[in-house]
Short mmCIF file of C-alpha atoms in Angstrom, two decimals:
data_model
loop_
_atom_site.label_atom_id
_atom_site.label_comp_id
_atom_site.label_asym_id
_atom_site.label_seq_id
_atom_site.Cartn_x
_atom_site.Cartn_y
_atom_site.Cartn_z
CA MET A 13 8.01 2.15 -18.32
CA SER A 14 5.82 4.86 -18.83
CA ASN A 15 3.00 2.89 -18.96
CA ARG A 16 3.37 1.92 -15.16
CA ASP A 17 0.91 2.87 -12.98
CA GLN A 18 2.33 5.33 -9.81
CA PHE A 19 1.29 7.82 -7.05
CA ALA A 20 -0.91 10.73 -7.79
CA SER A 21 0.31 12.98 -5.15
CA LYS A 22 2.95 12.11 -2.00
CA ILE A 23 0.17 12.52 0.38
CA GLY A 24 -1.42 9.52 -2.18
CA PHE A 25 1.48 7.23 -0.90
CA ILE A 26 2.81 8.04 2.73
CA LEU A 27 -1.68 7.49 2.93
CA ALA A 28 -1.15 3.70 1.08
CA ALA A 29 1.92 3.08 3.51
CA ALA A 30 0.50 4.22 6.31
CA GLY A 31 -2.70 2.52 5.76
CA SER A 32 -0.35 -1.02 4.94
CA ALA A 33 1.56 -0.06 8.25
CA ILE A 34 -1.71 0.99 10.27
CA GLY A 35 -3.37 -2.80 10.13
CA LEU A 36 -4.33 -5.39 13.02
CA GLY A 37 -0.59 -4.46 14.22
CA ALA A 38 -1.68 -0.86 15.45
CA ILE A 39 -5.41 -1.18 16.08
CA TRP A 40 -5.78 -5.67 17.73
CA LYS A 41 -1.97 -6.19 18.37
CA PHE A 42 -0.79 -3.43 19.84
CA PRO A 43 -3.02 -3.46 22.55
CA TYR A 44 -2.67 -6.37 23.87
CA MET A 45 0.87 -7.03 23.60
CA ALA A 46 0.66 -3.79 25.02
CA GLY A 47 -2.00 -4.27 27.78
CA THR A 48 0.12 -7.73 28.81
CA ASN A 49 3.67 -6.12 29.38
CA GLY A 50 3.15 -3.47 31.58
CA GLY A 51 1.23 0.10 29.33
CA SER A 52 3.44 2.90 29.48
CA VAL A 53 6.71 0.99 29.43
CA PHE A 54 6.28 -1.17 26.40
CA ILE A 55 4.47 2.46 24.68
CA LEU A 56 7.92 3.68 25.84
CA LEU A 57 10.20 0.87 24.23
CA PHE A 58 7.85 0.63 20.85
CA ILE A 59 8.42 4.17 20.22
CA LEU A 60 12.04 3.94 20.37
CA CYS A 61 12.15 1.05 18.99
CA THR A 62 10.27 2.19 15.80
CA LEU A 63 12.32 5.61 15.03
CA VAL A 64 15.50 3.68 15.79
CA ILE A 65 15.89 0.86 14.59
CA GLY A 66 12.01 -0.02 12.64
CA LEU A 67 12.29 3.50 10.65
CA PRO A 68 16.22 2.70 9.18
CA ILE A 69 15.10 -0.68 7.85
CA LEU A 70 11.41 1.23 6.30
CA VAL A 71 13.90 4.10 4.42
CA ALA A 72 15.92 1.40 3.11
CA GLU A 73 12.79 -0.05 1.58
CA PHE A 74 11.24 2.33 -0.09
CA MET A 75 14.73 3.27 -1.19
CA ILE A 76 14.95 -0.12 -2.70
CA GLY A 77 11.83 0.05 -4.11
CA ARG A 78 12.42 3.34 -5.93
CA ARG A 79 15.38 2.56 -7.33
CA GLY A 80 14.30 -0.77 -8.58
CA GLN A 81 10.53 0.38 -10.30
CA SER A 82 9.64 -2.11 -10.55
CA ASP A 83 8.12 -5.97 -8.40
CA ALA A 84 10.28 -6.72 -5.60
CA VAL A 85 12.02 -9.65 -7.95
CA THR A 86 12.51 -7.54 -11.29
CA SER A 87 14.02 -5.00 -8.16
CA PHE A 88 16.71 -7.03 -7.12
CA LYS A 89 17.47 -8.38 -10.09
CA LYS A 90 17.63 -4.74 -11.31
CA GLN A 91 20.15 -3.66 -8.08
CA ALA A 92 22.01 -7.08 -8.12
CA PRO A 93 22.23 -8.67 -10.83
CA GLY A 94 23.86 -11.66 -11.74
CA THR A 95 22.83 -12.57 -7.71
CA ARG A 96 20.86 -14.29 -5.89
CA TRP A 97 18.93 -11.43 -4.44
CA TYR A 98 16.26 -12.03 -5.87
CA PHE A 99 15.00 -14.42 -4.21
CA THR A 100 14.37 -11.81 -1.19
CA GLY A 101 11.48 -10.89 -3.78
CA TRP A 102 10.11 -13.49 -3.97
CA ALA A 103 10.32 -14.68 -0.25
CA GLY A 104 8.01 -11.24 -0.49
CA PHE A 105 5.69 -12.92 -2.52
CA ILE A 106 5.51 -15.55 -0.34
CA PHE A 107 5.51 -14.86 2.77
CA SER A 108 2.44 -11.99 2.12
CA SER A 109 0.59 -14.38 0.17
CA ILE A 110 0.67 -16.69 3.27
CA ILE A 111 0.48 -12.82 5.59
CA LEU A 112 -2.90 -12.24 3.86
CA SER A 113 -4.80 -15.97 3.55
CA PHE A 114 -4.67 -15.92 7.94
CA TYR A 115 -4.87 -11.79 7.82
CA SER A 116 -8.41 -12.39 5.49
CA VAL A 117 -9.16 -14.90 8.53
CA VAL A 118 -10.04 -12.22 11.07
CA GLY A 119 -10.73 -9.68 8.68
CA GLY A 120 -14.06 -11.98 8.19
CA TRP A 121 -14.57 -11.45 11.88
CA ILE A 122 -14.32 -8.62 11.85
CA LEU A 123 -17.20 -8.63 8.53
CA SER A 124 -18.57 -10.97 11.25
CA TYR A 125 -19.19 -8.88 13.81
CA ILE A 126 -19.99 -5.52 11.51
CA VAL A 127 -23.70 -7.33 10.65
CA ARG A 128 -24.27 -8.41 13.98
CA ALA A 129 -24.16 -4.78 15.09
CA VAL A 130 -25.79 -2.55 11.93
CA ALA A 131 -28.01 -5.57 13.27
CA PHE A 132 -27.98 -4.85 16.67
CA LYS A 133 -27.74 -8.46 18.07
CA LEU A 134 -24.38 -7.79 19.42
CA THR A 135 -26.79 -7.74 22.84
CA GLY A 136 -25.31 -9.51 26.00
CA SER A 137 -23.58 -6.44 28.37
CA SER A 138 -21.11 -10.07 29.74
CA GLN A 139 -17.63 -10.98 28.95
CA ASP A 140 -18.95 -13.91 28.76
CA TYR A 141 -21.34 -13.73 26.11
CA TYR A 142 -19.09 -12.17 24.41
CA GLY A 143 -16.97 -15.04 25.02
CA GLU A 144 -18.99 -17.56 23.56
CA LEU A 145 -20.10 -15.14 20.87
CA PHE A 146 -16.50 -14.88 19.17
CA ASN A 147 -16.03 -18.59 19.81
CA SER A 148 -19.20 -19.36 17.98
CA ILE A 149 -18.44 -17.72 15.21
CA THR A 150 -14.92 -18.65 14.98
CA GLN A 151 -16.17 -22.01 14.30
CA ASN A 152 -19.13 -22.23 12.19
CA PRO A 153 -17.63 -23.42 9.47
CA TRP A 154 -19.48 -21.29 6.97
CA GLU A 155 -19.31 -18.69 8.28
CA VAL A 156 -16.22 -18.02 8.64
CA VAL A 157 -14.92 -19.21 4.51
CA ILE A 158 -18.01 -17.37 3.30
CA ALA A 159 -17.00 -14.00 5.45
CA GLN A 160 -13.19 -14.83 4.33
CA GLY A 161 -13.93 -14.70 1.11
CA ALA A 162 -16.53 -10.98 1.24
CA PHE A 163 -13.34 -9.56 2.68
CA LEU A 164 -10.98 -10.63 0.10
CA PHE A 165 -13.29 -9.83 -2.64
CA LEU A 166 -13.68 -6.18 -1.15
CA THR A 167 -9.41 -6.61 -1.15
CA VAL A 168 -8.89 -7.54 -4.76
CA TRP A 169 -12.14 -5.30 -5.52
CA ILE A 170 -9.53 -2.12 -4.77
CA VAL A 171 -5.52 -3.53 -6.06
CA GLN A 172 -7.23 -4.47 -9.53
CA GLY A 173 -8.46 -0.89 -9.62
CA GLY A 174 -4.89 0.21 -10.18
CA VAL A 175 -2.43 2.06 -7.67
CA LYS A 176 -3.34 5.55 -9.11
CA ASN A 177 -7.33 4.87 -9.62
CA GLY A 178 -7.77 1.61 -6.30
CA ILE A 179 -5.23 1.96 -3.90
CA GLU A 180 -4.37 5.26 -3.58
CA LYS A 181 -8.82 6.22 -4.00
CA ALA A 182 -9.26 3.92 -1.33
CA SER A 183 -6.27 5.59 1.14
CA LYS A 184 -7.41 8.74 0.45
CA TRP A 185 -10.70 8.39 1.67
CA MET A 186 -10.28 5.57 4.26
CA MET A 187 -7.10 6.90 6.46
CA PRO A 188 -8.90 10.02 6.68
CA LEU A 189 -12.04 7.95 7.80
CA LEU A 190 -10.48 5.98 10.53
CA PHE A 191 -8.85 9.21 12.19
CA VAL A 192 -11.88 10.67 12.33
CA PHE A 193 -13.31 7.91 13.70
CA PHE A 194 -10.82 7.37 16.58
CA ILE A 195 -10.81 10.62 17.27
CA VAL A 196 -15.24 10.14 18.45
CA LEU A 197 -14.39 7.39 19.95
CA VAL A 198 -11.56 8.48 21.59
CA VAL A 199 -14.06 11.56 23.17
CA ARG A 200 -16.29 9.01 24.32
CA SER A 201 -13.71 7.16 25.98
CA LEU A 202 -12.10 9.12 28.13
CA THR A 203 -15.23 10.69 29.54
CA LEU A 204 -16.69 7.80 30.92
CA ASP A 205 -16.22 7.32 34.92
CA GLY A 206 -12.62 5.96 36.19
CA ALA A 207 -11.16 6.29 32.82
CA MET A 208 -8.15 8.22 34.51
CA GLU A 209 -6.53 4.73 35.55
CA GLY A 210 -5.66 3.94 31.94
CA ILE A 211 -4.88 7.28 31.16
CA LYS A 212 -2.08 6.58 33.96
CA PHE A 213 -1.67 2.77 32.77
CA MET A 214 -0.41 4.10 29.45
CA PHE A 215 1.78 7.39 30.13
CA VAL A 216 3.14 7.20 34.00
CA PRO A 217 5.57 4.00 33.68
CA ASP A 218 5.85 0.93 35.62
CA TRP A 219 10.22 0.37 35.83
CA SER A 220 9.61 -3.24 37.21
CA TYR A 221 8.43 -4.03 33.62
CA LEU A 222 11.55 -2.93 32.18
CA THR A 223 13.12 -5.89 31.40
CA GLY A 224 14.95 -8.38 28.05
CA LYS A 225 11.37 -9.68 27.69
CA THR A 226 9.41 -6.10 27.07
CA LEU A 227 11.77 -4.72 25.31
CA LEU A 228 11.91 -7.58 23.16
CA MET A 229 7.92 -7.58 22.38
CA ALA A 230 8.45 -4.36 21.93
CA LEU A 231 10.59 -5.00 19.44
CA GLY A 232 8.88 -7.30 17.86
CA GLN A 233 6.19 -5.33 17.68
CA ALA A 234 7.59 -2.19 15.82
CA PHE A 235 8.89 -4.36 12.74
CA PHE A 236 4.87 -6.23 12.77
CA SER A 237 3.50 -2.99 13.41
CA LEU A 238 5.31 -1.17 10.11
CA SER A 239 5.31 -3.98 7.88
CA VAL A 240 8.44 -3.97 7.29
CA GLY A 241 10.39 -7.89 5.95
CA VAL A 242 7.79 -8.57 3.17
CA ALA A 243 8.16 -6.37 0.09
CA ALA A 244 5.14 -4.43 1.43
CA MET A 245 6.16 -1.41 1.90
CA MET A 246 9.43 -1.41 -1.30
CA THR A 247 6.33 -2.14 -3.69
CA TYR A 248 4.42 0.89 -3.18
CA ALA A 249 8.11 2.87 -2.96
CA SER A 250 8.39 1.63 -6.81
CA TYR A 251 5.41 3.65 -7.54
CA LEU A 252 6.94 6.55 -6.25
CA SER A 253 8.87 9.65 -8.35
CA LYS A 254 11.86 9.87 -7.62
CA GLU A 255 11.69 13.82 -6.75
CA GLU A 256 9.78 12.45 -4.00
CA LYS A 257 11.99 12.42 -0.48
CA ILE A 258 12.26 9.24 0.72
CA GLY A 259 13.44 9.75 4.51
CA SER A 260 10.34 12.55 5.00
CA SER A 261 7.84 10.12 4.01
CA ALA A 262 9.13 6.86 6.60
CA MET A 263 9.36 9.36 8.88
CA ASN A 264 5.91 10.29 8.03
CA VAL A 265 4.89 6.61 7.81
CA ALA A 266 6.18 5.91 11.27
CA TRP A 267 4.35 8.91 13.38
CA LEU A 268 1.08 8.06 11.34
CA ASN A 269 1.63 5.02 13.38
CA ILE A 270 2.38 5.49 16.42
CA GLY A 271 -0.33 7.75 16.87
CA ILE A 272 -2.42 5.61 15.59
CA SER A 273 -1.20 2.59 18.24
CA LEU A 274 -1.60 5.71 20.60
CA LEU A 275 -5.03 5.94 19.60
CA ALA A 276 -5.77 2.57 19.66
CA GLY A 277 -4.69 2.58 23.09
CA LEU A 278 -6.44 5.75 24.87
CA VAL A 279 -10.22 4.01 22.95
CA ILE A 280 -8.96 0.81 24.15
CA PHE A 281 -7.30 1.06 27.70
CA PRO A 282 -9.30 3.85 29.77
CA ALA A 283 -12.91 2.16 28.90
CA VAL A 284 -11.52 -1.14 30.12
CA PHE A 285 -10.83 0.30 33.45
CA ALA A 286 -13.63 2.34 33.99
CA LEU A 287 -15.52 -0.19 33.85
CA GLY A 288 -13.74 -2.62 35.41
CA TYR A 289 -11.85 -4.77 33.28
CA SER A 290 -8.08 -6.25 33.61
CA PRO A 291 -5.85 -4.75 30.61
CA ASP A 292 -3.64 -8.50 30.05
CA GLN A 293 -7.01 -9.95 27.98
CA GLY A 294 -4.98 -10.99 24.81
CA PRO A 295 -5.52 -11.75 21.36
CA GLY A 296 -9.88 -11.35 23.02
CA LEU A 297 -9.51 -8.05 24.05
CA VAL A 298 -10.73 -6.54 20.46
CA PHE A 299 -13.12 -9.25 19.55
CA ILE A 300 -14.32 -9.65 23.33
CA ILE A 301 -13.61 -7.39 26.01
CA LEU A 302 -14.43 -4.11 23.61
CA PRO A 303 -17.59 -5.11 22.97
CA ALA A 304 -18.25 -5.87 27.02
CA VAL A 305 -17.26 -2.01 27.58
CA PHE A 306 -19.33 -0.43 24.52
CA GLN A 307 -22.93 -2.33 25.63
CA GLN A 308 -22.36 -0.27 29.23
CA ILE A 309 -21.71 2.46 27.67
CA PRO A 310 -24.75 5.65 26.05
CA PHE A 311 -25.17 4.94 22.89
CA GLY A 312 -22.91 1.93 23.08
CA ALA A 313 -23.67 0.42 19.60
CA LEU A 314 -23.66 3.04 17.92
CA PHE A 315 -19.98 3.48 19.24
CA MET A 316 -19.46 -0.57 18.69
CA ILE A 317 -20.43 -0.26 14.83
CA ILE A 318 -18.26 3.01 14.76
CA PHE A 319 -15.26 0.86 16.16
CA PHE A 320 -15.23 -2.09 14.18
CA ILE A 321 -15.62 -0.48 10.30
CA LEU A 322 -13.00 1.96 12.19
CA LEU A 323 -10.94 -1.30 12.45
CA LEU A 324 -12.18 -2.87 8.77
CA PHE A 325 -10.41 0.02 7.70
CA ALA A 326 -7.57 -0.57 9.03
CA THR A 327 -7.89 -4.23 8.34
CA VAL A 328 -8.58 -3.96 4.11
CA THR A 329 -5.22 -0.69 3.65
CA SER A 330 -2.83 -3.55 4.66
CA ALA A 331 -4.30 -6.51 3.16
CA ILE A 332 -4.25 -4.20 0.28
CA ALA A 333 -0.75 -3.53 0.65
CA MET A 334 0.04 -7.56 1.11
CA LEU A 335 -2.18 -8.22 -2.36
CA GLU A 336 -0.24 -5.67 -3.93
CA ILE A 337 2.82 -7.16 -3.16
CA VAL A 338 1.33 -10.81 -4.80
CA VAL A 339 -0.43 -9.23 -7.94
CA ALA A 340 2.58 -7.43 -8.69
CA THR A 341 5.02 -8.99 -8.56
CA ALA A 342 3.02 -12.58 -10.50
CA MET A 343 2.45 -9.71 -12.81
CA GLY A 344 5.75 -8.65 -13.77
CA PRO A 345 5.54 -6.20 -17.40
CA LYS A 346 2.03 -7.13 -18.25
CA TYR A 347 0.22 -4.12 -17.05
CA ASP A 348 -1.71 -3.92 -18.72
CA LYS A 349 -3.24 -7.64 -17.25
CA ARG A 350 -3.51 -6.40 -13.47
CA LYS A 351 -7.17 -6.34 -13.56
CA GLN A 352 -6.93 -10.66 -14.61
CA TYR A 353 -3.84 -11.13 -12.32
CA SER A 354 -5.70 -9.89 -9.26
CA TRP A 355 -8.63 -11.84 -9.99
CA LEU A 356 -6.81 -15.35 -9.76
CA CYS A 357 -3.85 -13.52 -7.34
CA GLY A 358 -7.11 -12.99 -4.82
CA LEU A 359 -8.86 -16.50 -5.73
CA GLY A 360 -4.94 -18.37 -4.80
CA ILE A 361 -4.85 -17.05 -1.68
CA PHE A 362 -8.28 -17.56 -0.70
CA ILE A 363 -7.73 -21.74 -1.06
CA ILE A 364 -5.03 -21.13 1.05
CA GLY A 365 -6.54 -19.21 3.46
CA ILE A 366 -9.27 -21.96 4.22
CA PRO A 367 -7.26 -23.84 6.43
CA SER A 368 -6.88 -21.02 8.57
CA ALA A 369 -9.80 -20.68 8.71
CA LEU A 370 -11.03 -23.79 10.05
CA SER A 371 -8.25 -24.24 12.43
CA PHE A 372 -10.99 -23.25 15.16
CA GLY A 373 -13.69 -25.61 14.54
CA VAL A 374 -13.94 -28.94 12.03
CA LEU A 375 -9.33 -28.16 11.74
CA SER A 376 -9.32 -27.33 15.21
CA ASP A 377 -7.58 -31.12 16.26
CA ILE A 378 -4.73 -30.55 13.05
CA GLN A 379 -1.39 -29.55 14.42
CA ILE A 380 1.26 -28.48 13.35
CA PHE A 381 5.09 -27.97 15.94
CA ASN A 382 1.87 -28.01 18.96
CA ARG A 383 0.14 -24.85 16.97
CA SER A 384 -3.07 -24.57 14.99
CA ILE A 385 -3.15 -23.55 11.19
CA PHE A 386 -3.77 -20.15 11.83
CA ASP A 387 -1.51 -19.28 14.80
CA PHE A 388 1.35 -21.40 12.45
CA ALA A 389 0.73 -19.18 9.64
CA ASP A 390 0.84 -16.24 12.07
CA PHE A 391 4.29 -17.87 13.71
CA LEU A 392 5.48 -18.87 10.19
CA THR A 393 5.94 -15.12 9.10
CA ASN A 394 6.16 -12.66 11.98
CA SER A 395 8.35 -15.16 13.42
CA ILE A 396 10.75 -16.05 11.05
CA GLY A 397 9.64 -14.21 7.04
CA MET A 398 9.87 -10.50 8.53
CA PRO A 399 12.69 -10.90 10.45
CA ILE A 400 14.50 -13.06 7.89
CA GLY A 401 13.02 -9.96 5.11
CA ALA A 402 14.00 -7.31 7.55
CA LEU A 403 17.17 -8.57 7.86
CA LEU A 404 17.97 -9.21 4.10
CA VAL A 405 17.19 -5.87 3.72
CA ALA A 406 19.55 -4.33 6.35
CA ILE A 407 21.97 -6.10 4.82
CA PHE A 408 21.86 -4.97 1.49
CA ALA A 409 20.61 -1.19 2.20
CA GLY A 410 24.04 -1.56 3.95
CA TYR A 411 26.16 -2.95 2.02
CA LYS A 412 25.37 -3.98 -1.62
CA ILE A 413 24.32 -0.75 -2.53
CA SER A 414 27.37 1.49 -2.07
CA ARG A 415 27.62 4.78 -0.01
CA ALA A 416 26.93 7.07 -3.05
CA ASP A 417 24.10 5.45 -4.75
CA ALA A 418 22.76 5.14 -1.37
CA ALA A 419 23.29 8.75 0.03
CA SER A 420 22.20 10.31 -4.20
CA GLU A 421 19.03 8.30 -3.44
CA LEU A 422 18.55 9.13 -0.30
CA ASP A 423 19.71 13.55 -0.90
CA THR A 424 19.56 13.88 2.39
CA LYS A 425 21.93 15.98 5.19
CA SER A 426 25.19 14.62 5.29
CA TRP A 427 24.33 13.58 9.37
CA ILE A 428 21.03 12.52 8.69
CA PHE A 429 22.61 9.92 6.36
CA THR A 430 24.83 8.96 8.43
CA THR A 431 23.19 8.30 11.21
CA TRP A 432 20.93 5.78 9.08
CA HIS A 433 23.74 4.58 7.54
CA ILE A 434 24.91 2.84 10.93
CA LEU A 435 21.86 1.72 11.98
CA VAL A 436 21.04 0.12 8.72
CA ARG A 437 24.55 -1.06 8.52
CA PHE A 438 25.06 -2.28 12.24
CA VAL A 439 22.39 -1.45 15.36
CA ALA A 440 19.32 -2.94 12.96
CA PRO A 441 21.20 -6.31 12.58
CA ILE A 442 21.56 -6.75 15.80
CA ALA A 443 18.30 -6.04 16.65
CA ILE A 444 16.66 -8.36 14.29
CA ILE A 445 18.95 -11.16 15.13
CA ILE A 446 17.61 -11.09 18.35
CA VAL A 447 14.05 -10.62 17.85
CA PHE A 448 14.77 -13.67 15.64
CA ILE A 449 16.53 -15.79 18.27
CA GLN A 450 13.70 -14.98 21.04
CA GLY A 451 10.69 -15.49 17.95
CA ILE A 452 12.29 -18.92 17.36
CA PHE A 453 13.45 -20.51 20.95
CA PHE A 454 11.33 -18.57 23.73
CA LYS A 455 8.11 -18.26 22.88
#
């Protein structure tokens, strides 16, 4: 065990785990989900679902990972010897690989926008201009594949440095910068004429949106944004020393995730309303609407550069968590071979991701169950992989690990532990099954 890397500090672990959670889910997906589901009511339900259902699963992943002190597969083998629970670890390995394969495509789009923004080539001010630009980028086979490769290169470069000198170091400077950039953009957004409409949209409830559909969307977003169900948090927690409190770390990660999601809303919605756009633009909100918004405000080009760098940081911190699961599992106990495994796994994921990168252009005619390759990979992981993974984690933590062992590992007040145990044994599994059914049959 002595030559296995560990996080050097609790804050390093929290920032890395929060970075895993705070990615495209918080900055790209949360605003458009809130925008298409009524704003304030969705946000309220999202916070509730994160704390009541997402947080207990997060604690469970932390507990399993820290108890195992190994990659996810080995962790399950150690804690449930002679059983097939270790397949849960392999599922995390497979689904993380698929997530990163299409996630890196979006990371590539962000790099394409940054290059154009820095060269001051994002000069249009209309929604149509940015819609055409987005289509031209995503349909250019050379650009999307090269940009995807560049994004993965950056991700591998960080992961191959190890936990302490790679992941922790990168998270310690990227995450604070993320907050600083966000505060700058929030201040700019809130000082626009008409920004108050966006504030109302976020914080004054329209109870007509309090429906089963909105609740399910909020629940799905809570799972997606916390990175639970694919062994990411389990893998990070395996590098955590036994002295650290799991519960408080998980709570910090959950609140940081909620905070960043709200800040993303405060950047986007006041600006969107102030300039007369509709908030229900869907996935194109960040790549099509926001650039048009930025170009209509003083120093907009500068703020656009800041926004896309911020988006890149958030995407990279999530990507390194996904790659770390794959590398840790492939590497096993060969800790001295981290560099070789990092580059090999990165190359493999790059190759797997090429069809997703090309699915908006040359491979756009290929459909899998009426979905593009990119959308199918997204559906497979978010609607099937993550819910199943989260359900297995809840069952393992709630039923396979004894109550006494769980209480000893979590080391918290008895009423807090009892509440967590009830939520992870009964409430979370039911909620996950509902999300799973909804994701499969009602989309």
